[in-house]
Amino acid sequence: MVDFLKDLNEPQQQAVQATEGPVMVIAGAGSGKTRVLTYRVAYLLSRGVLPFHILALTFTNKAAREMRNRVALLVDPSRAKSLWMGTFHSIFARMLRAEASKLDYPSQFTIYDTDDSKRVIRKILKEQNLDDKAYAPGFVLHRISNAKNNLISATDYNEDIEIQSHDAQSQKPKLGLIYSIYQQKLRRASAMDFDDLLFNTNVLLRDFPDVLYKYQQRFRYILVDEYQDTNFSQYLIIKKLAANNENICVVGDDAQSIYAFRGANIQNILNFKNDYPDLQLFKLEQNYRSTQHIVSAANSLILHNKNQIYKDLWTSNKPGEKVHILQTANEGDEASWVAGRIFEIIQQKQLPNSDFAVLYRTNAQSRAMEEALRRLNIPYRIFGSLSFYQRKEIKDLLSYFRLVINPMDEDALLRTINFPARGIGATTVNKLVVAANDSGKPLWEVAADPATYNVSLNSGIIKKLSGFITMIRRFSARLYKVNAYEMGELIVSKSGVRKLYFEDGTPESLNRRDNIEELLSGLKDFVSSTETLEGAEESPAMRTLDEFMQDIALLTDADTQNDKPDDTNKVSLMTIHAAKGLEFPYVFITGVEENLFPSQMSINTQAELEEERRLFYVALTRAMKQATVTYAETRFRYGSFNLCEPSRFIDELDPGFLHYLAPTGRRSPGRMAQESFSESLQRFTKVTGTNDRSRTETPDPPPTDHSGYAILDPGSLQVDMEVIHQRFGKGKIIAMEGEGQNAKATVSFAGAGKKLLLLRYARLKILE
């Protein structure tokens, strides 16, 4: 036993030291699973296991880097560098590059991200004259992804009678055709999408026994993080690699399995014992993150799930505050209260904005919250918003990098061939694409020699096309002679990209120029980094552009959330799915209403409902000091106002761990508040500086306001009246519906378009 084991509690020590045979570690929220994985790797190294015999699989690059850095602090850092430690996709991409010839791929194949794949699908829809509404690219890609994750090839898909019948009944009979053409285009471009990395690894291990044996001998100890999130494809790869030695350790928490929509199969962790009957099971039940009340409330919730591995999460932390439950009148009221509460706590306790997170079930819920935070000048960031690497100018430059590495990459070629503009127009490109499709040859080959493929072009276009092809070939010739930064700088300078953005002085171009410089800085950091690429057994002498591009291609959502350094001290807004693995002292869970959370689309089966409950469990356990759950009486969704009722999940929480705040807005029958309504209102108005009577027990708006315009009873408003709204400005009523409290008007505003407004909250004023 090595000294560092003293830093672990008893169950953690046992899990670390059980190195031989199958092991499953059920790690409750905040119980230190990363520590166990890290110490287990360090323990194996301390016992003489060679680092390249250890395979550690994670779901984010961030998690892999954190583990590698921690291991380096515990053992010889040089040994930590040689570990095969990384995401499923990065590890298997490295294996596929090494064995690419067996699958008839070049070793420098391109990896398409989701946006790249959607672009290919859009082109297919256009070529096949298919409606992109009936065959929405996102839906089509999801369908293809599900097929690949279940190891159904395009050929299998089209030959399966049941699948074809399902598609026909869904009025999408061409899905199989799109899948086939999509794979053909990827093949022709020497590209794989994310799902291909798993699919083709399965093919490699299935069809080449010598390759399977090679990696079974190499990976003698396998560790898998977040095992509850694995899909069928990942499960099979792990099972094959571990078949010889069975020294496999999986770590996860079935109570945090929330990615079924991505293909994750909770049965992988629930049935692990069936695959390995002699496994050793360890449960990490001590929570180091949250207060006692938060932990107890979460426990009481998850007990309602029948399909689970039972554990009793506990903590030695202080009891802390009970979980707050708040009813509001509507989503605007909900957002204003949450923003006001955040403002109040920050002022009272002098805390950083980054201590706070607002979680919601769907991205659409962020709008009201953003407006409320802006009104109080509270800085925020939205997780899941446009990543640095998805910005147009960055995607353009990365397309140059991709084309230099792999000239067969059709998507990259189409994006760069006339960017910056060099006189190669859409007509020329269309001729080349048609010739490539007719001949079945890569677009690059046709563009490099159009005459051979009977493409009729004038001499001026041929000269411009030849100049572009020659430039890319010159770049490619230097790919392995200079490092990634030097290569990137050369491409930016010689391609015309720098001139395009640096000579145009518009604010937009200046911003894009800064982003390009930031990318070059990233290349410089990459080159100077001594971190070994995942799976390498020793540090490379020079870090080249293709290695950088693999890192970028395999970034996950969680890896791209901190692209900008000024994002660090802001309130975090995100869906609960995006919050997985994160923690915050103060967490607000909003919109906890029936048909929103749980989602109306996820209450048809017990399995779906249990996943929604696990999602709420994840939300609660993100909170360290205080958790607040809010719901609204009415919410504007799908173009109309809807009456809401609190989620069943609130009723499932043990009331002994809850504190009901007084409702904001009009009071509704229900639970009695433990805080007087006047106290809640006084505190709220003190923070927000508003005396808005819509937050008192009387819901009706005042008859006049500071503008002097009369605010009439809804019954006095009529179609064709010209009105003014404090946010949307001047408009004209074009339709009326409903009566009394439910009266609504459709108003056409000059600057904001048509809006459906609930009149008792709209405060319209008649223009005379």
PDB file of C-alpha atoms in Angstrom, residues 49-57 82-85 91-92 94-95 205 211-223 237-238 240-248 535 537:
ATOM      1  CA  VAL A  49       2.142  -1.857 -14.286  1.00  0.00           C
ATOM      2  CA  LEU A  50       3.465  -0.213 -17.455  1.00  0.00           C
ATOM      3  CA  PRO A  51       1.508   2.929 -18.354  1.00  0.00           C
ATOM      4  CA  PHE A  52       0.723   1.817 -21.919  1.00  0.00           C
ATOM      5  CA  HIS A  53      -0.970  -1.299 -20.478  1.00  0.00           C
ATOM      6  CA  ILE A  54      -3.599   0.918 -18.820  1.00  0.00           C
ATOM      7  CA  LEU A  55      -6.618   2.170 -20.768  1.00  0.00           C
ATOM      8  CA  ALA A  56      -8.777   4.813 -19.071  1.00  0.00           C
ATOM      9  CA  LEU A  57     -11.873   5.947 -20.966  1.00  0.00           C
ATOM     10  CA  SER A  82       2.307   7.562 -21.535  1.00  0.00           C
ATOM     11  CA  LEU A  83      -1.104   6.451 -20.293  1.00  0.00           C
ATOM     12  CA  TRP A  84      -3.790   5.591 -22.826  1.00  0.00           C
ATOM     13  CA  MET A  85      -6.204   8.026 -21.224  1.00  0.00           C
ATOM     14  CA  ILE A  91      -8.753   6.700 -28.134  1.00  0.00           C
ATOM     15  CA  PHE A  92     -10.616   4.822 -30.857  1.00  0.00           C
ATOM     16  CA  ARG A  94      -6.062   6.823 -32.659  1.00  0.00           C
ATOM     17  CA  MET A  95      -6.575   3.081 -33.006  1.00  0.00           C
ATOM     18  CA  LEU A 205     -12.225  -5.742 -33.749  1.00  0.00           C
ATOM     19  CA  VAL A 211      -5.940  -6.568 -34.252  1.00  0.00           C
ATOM     20  CA  LEU A 212      -8.301  -7.554 -31.428  1.00  0.00           C
ATOM     21  CA  TYR A 213      -5.614  -9.747 -29.860  1.00  0.00           C
ATOM     22  CA  LYS A 214      -3.046  -6.956 -30.199  1.00  0.00           C
ATOM     23  CA  TYR A 215      -5.145  -4.484 -28.228  1.00  0.00           C
ATOM     24  CA  GLN A 216      -6.286  -7.082 -25.703  1.00  0.00           C
ATOM     25  CA  GLN A 217      -2.620  -7.672 -24.906  1.00  0.00           C
ATOM     26  CA  ARG A 218      -1.878  -3.966 -24.790  1.00  0.00           C
ATOM     27  CA  PHE A 219      -4.813  -2.942 -22.565  1.00  0.00           C
ATOM     28  CA  ARG A 220      -4.396  -5.261 -19.600  1.00  0.00           C
ATOM     29  CA  TYR A 221      -6.196  -2.926 -17.196  1.00  0.00           C
ATOM     30  CA  ILE A 222      -9.292  -1.059 -18.387  1.00  0.00           C
ATOM     31  CA  LEU A 223     -11.074   1.701 -16.492  1.00  0.00           C
ATOM     32  CA  ILE A 237     -15.911  -2.564 -27.694  1.00  0.00           C
ATOM     33  CA  ILE A 238     -15.177  -2.557 -23.968  1.00  0.00           C
ATOM     34  CA  LYS A 240     -14.178  -7.344 -26.433  1.00  0.00           C
ATOM     35  CA  LEU A 241     -11.077  -5.541 -25.212  1.00  0.00           C
ATOM     36  CA  ALA A 242     -11.532  -6.877 -21.664  1.00  0.00           C
ATOM     37  CA  ALA A 243     -12.357 -10.450 -22.696  1.00  0.00           C
ATOM     38  CA  ASN A 244      -8.884 -11.921 -22.100  1.00  0.00           C
ATOM     39  CA  ASN A 245      -7.838 -10.457 -18.751  1.00  0.00           C
ATOM     40  CA  GLU A 246     -11.192  -9.236 -17.396  1.00  0.00           C
ATOM     41  CA  ASN A 247      -9.299  -6.616 -15.391  1.00  0.00           C
ATOM     42  CA  ILE A 248     -12.058  -4.118 -16.000  1.00  0.00           C
ATOM     43  CA  GLY A 535      -2.606   6.950 -26.642  1.00  0.00           C
ATOM     44  CA  GLU A 537       3.619   5.987 -25.760  1.00  0.00           C
TER      45      GLU A 537
END
